[in-house]
């Protein structure tokens, strides 16, 4: 089975081709970062317009790189939400139209399920059940993943997402958009302990997060004295340590409560090396290990949408109408189970 997938939920336009037997055949991506940078954040209308410009060339490129044609596809998957509705509609309309023209099933995919299943593309895919820490620009969740499609929320953020906390702090430090990776880069040269920012919710039971207090503390620190390069780096280090410590502490608590020792880290903040290292140590101490997609598949991409789309298609999840599905909000926990996963998506033969 071979599937084409389109992602356009935010500021990345992407197309990928995934083959059940041969693995990922191609993935093409255009990031709109430069377009939005001058505004300090994503401008939804500009994002939609740019997706329209980029998607067809990316589609041609992905098909050519995969050495395939529309005639060889078994389905077309697209991100149907959650995301910016105008942006989602561009990819959804293209995917739905392609599928209609070729008489193929169209598969609406949940963006977060894509993030959660992205590590299945790697040489060592995660075992099920596992614990997932989903940390993106819009979400921060600890999820018990019993099987593909079987997700149980343990806790999420009450306010800002971890990625948002990175981005807002970066903005307060005068760093360019998107702030997360910029702040992480600066944190590497900052000194630990110079700034102690709050680690909220650690004193309370449960698995919830809260990051909105951090920006107030960062704002005060940034205004207190002139921002030299050194001070900026020290604050960046303090911010990263506060976010990473909080994520690690709650993940540890979730591991101990569920007995799950294998941890998937997914979503854009999963690209953060300090977080990855901390999680790897934590999992190792508990006798498990950490699984994450390669760095380029932590942030938005179409390869992850292809994984979720292929599994959904096999589980009968193609849309049974001609509607173009696009949802700004879409609870992950509304998704039905996927059934046993009998495919190995990294292109290697499944053993055992
Ligand atoms: O998953 P993603 O690409 O888009 C959403 O679905 O939200 O996540 C984007 C988020 C942004 O907030 C970005 O700043 C953050 O991930 N991010 C990082 C790093 N790389 C991306 N945050 C911290 N450190 C990084 N290296
Ligand atoms: Zn995302």
Coordinates of C-alpha atoms and ligand atoms in Angstrom, one line a residue:
X1 CA 0.0 0.0 0.0
X2 CA 1.3 3.5 -1.0
X3 CA 0.0 6.8 0.3
X4 CA 0.6 10.4 -0.4
X5 CA 0.3 12.9 2.5
X6 CA -0.1 16.6 2.7
X7 CA 0.6 18.8 5.7
X8 CA -0.5 22.5 5.9
X9 CA -1.8 23.1 9.4
X10 CA 0.5 26.0 10.3
X11 CA 3.6 27.4 8.7
X12 CA 5.1 24.4 7.0
X13 CA 3.9 23.2 3.6
X14 CA 4.9 19.6 3.1
X15 CA 4.2 16.5 1.0
X16 CA 5.4 12.9 1.5
X17 CA 5.0 9.5 -0.1
X18 CA 5.1 6.4 2.2
X19 CA 5.1 2.8 1.0
X20 CA 4.1 0.1 3.4
X21 CA 6.7 -2.3 2.2
X22 CA 9.5 0.1 1.3
X23 CA 9.2 2.8 3.9
X24 CA 9.3 6.5 3.3
X25 CA 10.0 7.1 -0.4
X26 CA 10.1 10.9 -0.3
X27 CA 9.3 14.0 1.7
X28 CA 9.4 17.6 0.5
X29 CA 8.9 20.6 2.8
X30 CA 8.9 24.3 2.5
X31 CA 9.1 26.3 5.8
X32 CA 7.4 29.7 5.8
X33 CA 9.6 31.0 8.6
X34 CA 11.1 33.9 6.6
X35 CA 7.7 35.0 5.5
X36 CA 6.4 35.3 9.1
X37 CA 9.6 36.5 10.8
X38 CA 9.0 40.2 10.3
X39 CA 5.7 39.9 12.1
X40 CA 7.2 38.0 15.1
X41 CA 4.7 35.1 14.6
X42 CA 2.6 33.2 12.2
X43 CA 0.1 35.4 10.2
X44 CA -2.7 33.0 9.3
X45 CA -3.8 34.7 6.1
X46 CA -0.3 34.8 4.8
X47 CA 0.3 31.2 5.7
X48 CA -2.8 30.1 3.7
X49 CA -1.8 32.1 0.7
X50 CA 1.7 30.7 0.8
X51 CA 0.6 27.1 1.1
X52 CA -1.4 27.6 -2.1
X53 CA 1.8 28.8 -3.8
X54 CA 4.0 25.9 -2.5
X55 CA 1.9 22.8 -2.3
X56 CA 1.7 21.9 -6.0
X57 CA 5.4 22.2 -6.7
X58 CA 6.1 20.2 -3.5
X59 CA 3.6 17.6 -4.7
X60 CA 5.4 17.3 -8.0
X61 CA 8.8 17.1 -6.2
X62 CA 7.6 14.4 -3.7
X63 CA 6.2 12.2 -6.5
X64 CA 9.4 12.6 -8.6
X65 CA 11.7 12.0 -5.7
X66 CA 9.7 8.9 -4.8
X67 CA 9.9 7.7 -8.4
X68 CA 6.1 7.3 -8.4
X69 CA 3.0 8.6 -10.0
X70 CA -0.6 9.4 -8.9
X71 CA -1.6 6.1 -10.6
X72 CA 0.5 4.1 -8.2
X73 CA -1.1 5.5 -5.0
X74 CA -3.7 3.8 -2.8
X75 CA -4.8 6.8 -0.9
X76 CA -4.3 10.5 -0.1
X77 CA -3.9 11.6 3.5
X78 CA -4.1 15.2 4.7
X79 CA -3.9 17.0 8.0
X80 CA -7.5 17.8 8.9
X81 CA -6.8 19.5 12.3
X82 CA -6.1 20.8 14.7
X83 CA -4.6 23.9 13.2
X84 CA -5.3 27.2 11.4
X85 CA -8.5 26.5 9.4
X86 CA -7.5 28.6 6.4
X87 CA -4.2 26.9 6.2
X88 CA -5.7 23.4 6.8
X89 CA -8.2 24.0 4.0
X90 CA -5.5 24.5 1.3
X91 CA -4.0 21.1 1.9
X92 CA -7.3 19.4 2.6
X93 CA -8.9 20.8 -0.6
X94 CA -5.9 19.7 -2.7
X95 CA -5.8 16.2 -1.1
X96 CA -9.6 15.7 -1.4
X97 CA -9.6 16.8 -5.0
X98 CA -6.7 14.6 -6.0
X99 CA -8.3 11.7 -4.3
X100 CA -11.6 12.4 -6.1
X101 CA -10.0 12.8 -9.5
X102 CA -8.1 9.5 -9.1
X103 CA -10.9 7.6 -7.4
X104 CA -8.8 7.1 -4.2
X105 CA -9.8 7.1 -0.6
X106 CA -9.0 10.4 1.2
X107 CA -7.9 10.1 4.8
X108 CA -8.3 13.0 7.2
X109 CA -5.4 12.9 9.7
X110 CA -5.1 14.3 13.2
X111 CA -2.0 16.4 13.4
X112 CA -1.1 15.3 16.9
X113 CA -1.5 11.6 16.0
X114 CA 1.0 12.3 13.2
X115 CA 3.5 13.7 15.8
X116 CA 2.9 10.7 18.1
X117 CA 3.4 8.1 15.4
X118 CA 6.4 9.8 13.7
X119 CA 9.0 7.7 15.6
X120 CA 7.6 4.6 13.8
X121 CA 9.6 5.8 10.8
X122 CA 12.9 5.2 12.6
X123 CA 15.1 2.1 12.6
X124 CA 14.0 1.2 16.1
X125 CA 10.3 2.1 16.4
X126 CA 8.8 2.4 19.9
X127 CA 7.2 -0.6 21.5
X128 CA 3.6 -0.4 22.7
X129 CA 2.4 0.5 25.3
X130 CA 4.5 3.5 26.0
X131 CA 4.4 6.9 27.5
X132 CA 4.4 9.9 25.2
X133 CA 5.4 13.4 26.0
X134 CA 3.9 15.5 23.3
X135 CA 5.4 19.0 23.3
X136 CA 4.6 21.4 20.4
X137 CA 3.8 25.0 19.9
X138 CA 0.2 24.5 20.8
X139 CA 0.2 21.4 23.1
X140 CA 1.9 19.9 26.1
X141 CA 0.5 16.5 27.0
X142 CA 1.5 13.4 28.8
X143 CA -0.2 10.5 27.2
X144 CA -0.4 6.8 27.9
X145 CA -0.3 5.2 24.5
X146 CA -1.6 1.7 24.9
X147 CA -1.6 0.9 21.2
X148 CA -1.6 3.0 18.0
X149 CA -4.8 5.0 18.2
X150 CA -5.4 4.2 21.8
X151 CA -4.5 7.3 23.7
X152 CA -5.2 8.2 27.3
X153 CA -4.5 11.7 28.6
X154 CA -2.7 11.8 31.9
X155 CA -2.2 15.5 32.0
X156 CA -1.8 18.6 29.9
X157 CA -1.0 22.3 30.3
X158 CA -3.5 24.5 31.9
X159 CA -2.3 27.6 29.9
X160 CA 0.7 28.0 27.7
X161 CA 2.3 25.1 25.8
X162 CA 6.0 24.3 26.3
X163 CA 6.8 25.6 22.8
X164 CA 4.8 28.7 23.4
X165 CA 6.8 29.3 26.7
X166 CA 10.0 28.9 24.7
X167 CA 8.7 31.3 21.9
X168 CA 7.4 34.0 24.3
X169 CA 10.5 34.0 26.4
X170 CA 12.6 34.2 23.3
X171 CA 10.6 37.2 22.1
X172 CA 11.1 38.9 25.5
X173 CA 14.9 38.4 25.0
X174 CA 14.6 40.0 21.5
X175 CA 15.4 36.8 19.7
X176 CA 14.0 36.3 16.2
X177 CA 11.0 34.1 15.4
X178 CA 10.6 31.2 15.8
X179 CA 12.2 31.6 19.2
X180 CA 12.4 28.1 20.5
X181 CA 15.4 26.9 18.6
X182 CA 17.1 30.3 18.9
X183 CA 16.6 30.3 22.7
X184 CA 18.0 26.7 22.9
X185 CA 21.1 27.8 20.9
X186 CA 21.7 30.7 23.3
X187 CA 21.1 28.5 26.3
X188 CA 24.1 26.4 25.4
X189 CA 26.5 29.3 26.2
X190 CA 24.5 30.5 29.3
X191 CA 25.4 29.6 32.8
X192 CA 23.2 27.3 34.8
X193 CA 21.8 28.7 38.1
X194 CA 22.3 32.4 37.3
X195 CA 18.5 32.7 36.9
X196 CA 16.1 30.5 38.8
X197 CA 12.8 30.7 37.1
X198 CA 9.6 29.1 38.6
X199 CA 8.8 25.5 38.1
X200 CA 5.1 25.6 38.6
X201 CA 2.9 22.7 39.5
X202 CA 5.7 20.6 40.8
X203 CA 4.4 20.9 44.3
X204 CA 1.0 19.6 43.3
X205 CA 0.1 16.0 42.6
X206 CA -0.9 14.9 39.1
X207 CA 0.5 15.5 35.6
X208 CA -0.6 18.9 34.7
X209 CA 1.6 21.7 33.5
X210 CA 1.5 25.5 33.7
X211 CA 3.9 27.7 31.8
X212 CA 2.2 31.1 31.8
X213 CA 3.9 32.4 34.9
X214 CA 7.3 31.9 33.3
X215 CA 6.9 34.8 30.9
X216 CA 6.2 37.3 33.7
X217 CA 9.4 36.2 35.5
X218 CA 11.4 36.4 32.2
X219 CA 10.0 39.8 31.4
X220 CA 11.1 41.1 34.8
X221 CA 14.6 39.6 34.5
X222 CA 14.9 41.0 31.0
X223 CA 13.9 44.5 32.1
X224 CA 15.8 44.6 35.4
X225 CA 19.1 45.6 33.8
X226 CA 20.3 46.2 30.3
X227 CA 20.5 43.0 28.3
X228 CA 24.1 42.2 27.5
X229 CA 24.8 39.1 25.4
X230 CA 26.0 37.3 28.5
X231 CA 22.9 38.2 30.5
X232 CA 20.7 37.2 27.6
X233 CA 22.4 33.8 27.4
X234 CA 22.1 33.2 31.2
X235 CA 18.4 34.0 31.1
X236 CA 18.0 31.7 28.1
X237 CA 19.7 28.9 30.1
X238 CA 17.4 29.6 33.1
X239 CA 14.3 29.4 30.9
X240 CA 15.3 26.2 29.2
X241 CA 16.3 24.6 32.5
X242 CA 12.9 25.6 34.1
X243 CA 10.9 24.2 31.2
X244 CA 13.0 21.0 30.8
X245 CA 13.0 20.3 34.6
X246 CA 9.3 20.7 34.8
X247 CA 8.7 18.4 31.8
X248 CA 11.1 15.8 33.2
X249 CA 9.6 15.9 36.7
X250 CA 6.1 15.2 35.4
X251 CA 7.3 12.6 33.0
X252 CA 9.1 10.8 35.9
X253 CA 5.9 10.9 37.9
X254 CA 3.9 9.5 35.0
X255 CA 6.4 6.7 34.5
X256 CA 6.2 5.8 38.1
X257 CA 2.4 5.9 38.2
X258 CA 1.9 3.9 35.0
X259 CA 4.9 1.6 35.2
X260 CA 5.7 2.5 31.6
X261 CA 9.4 3.0 31.1
X262 CA 9.6 3.6 27.3
X263 CA 9.0 7.2 26.4
X264 CA 8.2 8.8 23.1
X265 CA 9.0 12.5 22.8
X266 CA 7.1 14.1 20.0
X267 CA 6.4 17.6 18.7
X268 CA 8.6 20.5 17.9
X269 CA 10.0 20.9 21.4
X270 CA 11.2 17.3 21.1
X271 CA 14.0 18.7 18.9
X272 CA 15.4 20.3 22.1
X273 CA 18.6 18.5 22.9
X274 CA 18.6 19.3 26.6
X275 CA 15.1 17.7 26.9
X276 CA 16.1 14.7 24.8
X277 CA 19.2 14.1 27.0
X278 CA 17.2 14.5 30.2
X279 CA 14.5 12.1 29.1
X280 CA 17.1 9.6 27.8
X281 CA 18.7 9.5 31.3
X282 CA 15.4 9.3 33.0
X283 CA 14.2 6.4 30.9
X284 CA 17.5 4.6 31.3
X285 CA 17.4 5.0 35.1
X286 CA 14.0 3.3 35.0
X287 CA 15.2 0.5 32.7
X288 CA 13.5 1.8 29.6
X289 CA 14.5 4.1 26.8
X290 CA 13.5 7.1 24.8
X291 CA 12.2 7.1 21.3
X292 CA 12.0 10.2 19.1
X293 CA 11.7 11.0 15.4
X294 CA 14.9 12.3 13.7
X295 CA 15.2 16.0 14.4
X296 CA 13.6 17.1 11.0
X297 CA 10.5 15.0 11.8
X298 CA 10.0 16.5 15.3
X299 CA 8.7 19.8 13.8
X300 CA 5.8 19.8 11.3
X301 CA 6.3 17.6 8.3
X302 CA 4.2 15.4 6.0
X303 CA 6.1 12.1 6.7
X304 CA 4.4 11.9 10.0
X305 CA 1.0 12.5 8.4
X306 CA 1.7 9.7 6.0
X307 CA 2.4 7.3 8.8
X308 CA -0.9 8.2 10.6
X309 CA -2.7 8.3 7.3
X310 CA -1.5 4.8 6.2
X311 CA -2.4 3.2 9.5
X312 CA -5.8 5.0 9.5
X313 CA -6.4 3.9 5.9
X314 CA -5.6 0.3 6.8
X315 CA -8.0 0.5 9.8
X316 CA -10.8 1.7 7.6
X317 CA -10.4 5.4 8.5
X318 CA -10.9 6.9 5.0
X319 CA -13.6 9.6 4.9
X320 CA -16.8 8.1 3.6
X321 CA -18.0 11.4 2.0
X322 CA -16.6 14.0 -0.3
X323 CA -16.4 16.7 2.4
X324 CA -13.2 18.6 2.9
X325 CA -12.5 18.1 6.6
X326 CA -10.7 21.0 8.5
X327 CA -11.1 21.5 12.2
X328 CA -9.4 24.2 14.3
X329 CA -10.0 22.1 17.4
X330 CA -10.1 18.3 17.4
X331 CA -9.7 16.4 20.6
X332 CA -7.1 13.6 20.1
X333 CA -9.0 11.4 22.4
X334 CA -12.0 11.2 20.0
X335 CA -10.0 9.1 17.6
X336 CA -10.9 5.4 17.4
X337 CA -8.4 2.7 17.9
X338 CA -6.2 1.6 15.0
X339 CA -6.0 -2.1 15.7
X340 CA -2.7 -4.0 15.9
X341 CA 0.1 -2.5 13.9
X342 CA 1.4 -5.1 11.6
X343 CA 3.5 -2.9 9.5
X344 CA 7.0 -1.7 9.8
X345 CA 7.3 1.7 8.3
X346 CA 11.0 2.2 8.3
X347 CA 11.4 0.1 5.1
X348 CA 13.0 -2.8 7.0
X349 CA 11.3 -6.2 7.1
X350 CA 9.5 -6.7 10.4
X351 CA 11.0 -9.6 12.3
X352 CA 9.3 -11.9 14.8
Ligands
LIG1 O1 5.3 20.7 16.4 P1 5.7 22.0 15.9 O2 6.6 22.1 14.7 O3 4.4 22.9 15.5 C1 3.2 22.7 16.2 O4 2.5 21.8 15.8 O5 3.1 23.5 17.1 O6 6.3 22.8 17.1 C2 6.8 24.1 17.0 C3 7.3 24.5 18.4 C4 7.6 26.0 18.4 O7 7.1 26.5 19.6 C5 9.2 26.0 18.4 O8 9.7 27.1 19.1 C6 9.5 24.7 19.2 O9 8.5 23.8 18.7 N1 10.8 24.2 19.0 C7 11.8 24.2 20.0 C8 13.0 23.7 19.4 N2 12.7 23.5 18.0 C9 11.4 23.8 17.9 N3 11.7 24.5 21.3 C10 12.8 24.3 22.0 N4 14.0 23.9 21.5 C11 14.1 23.5 20.2 N5 15.3 23.1 19.7
LIG2 ZN1 3.0 20.2 15.0

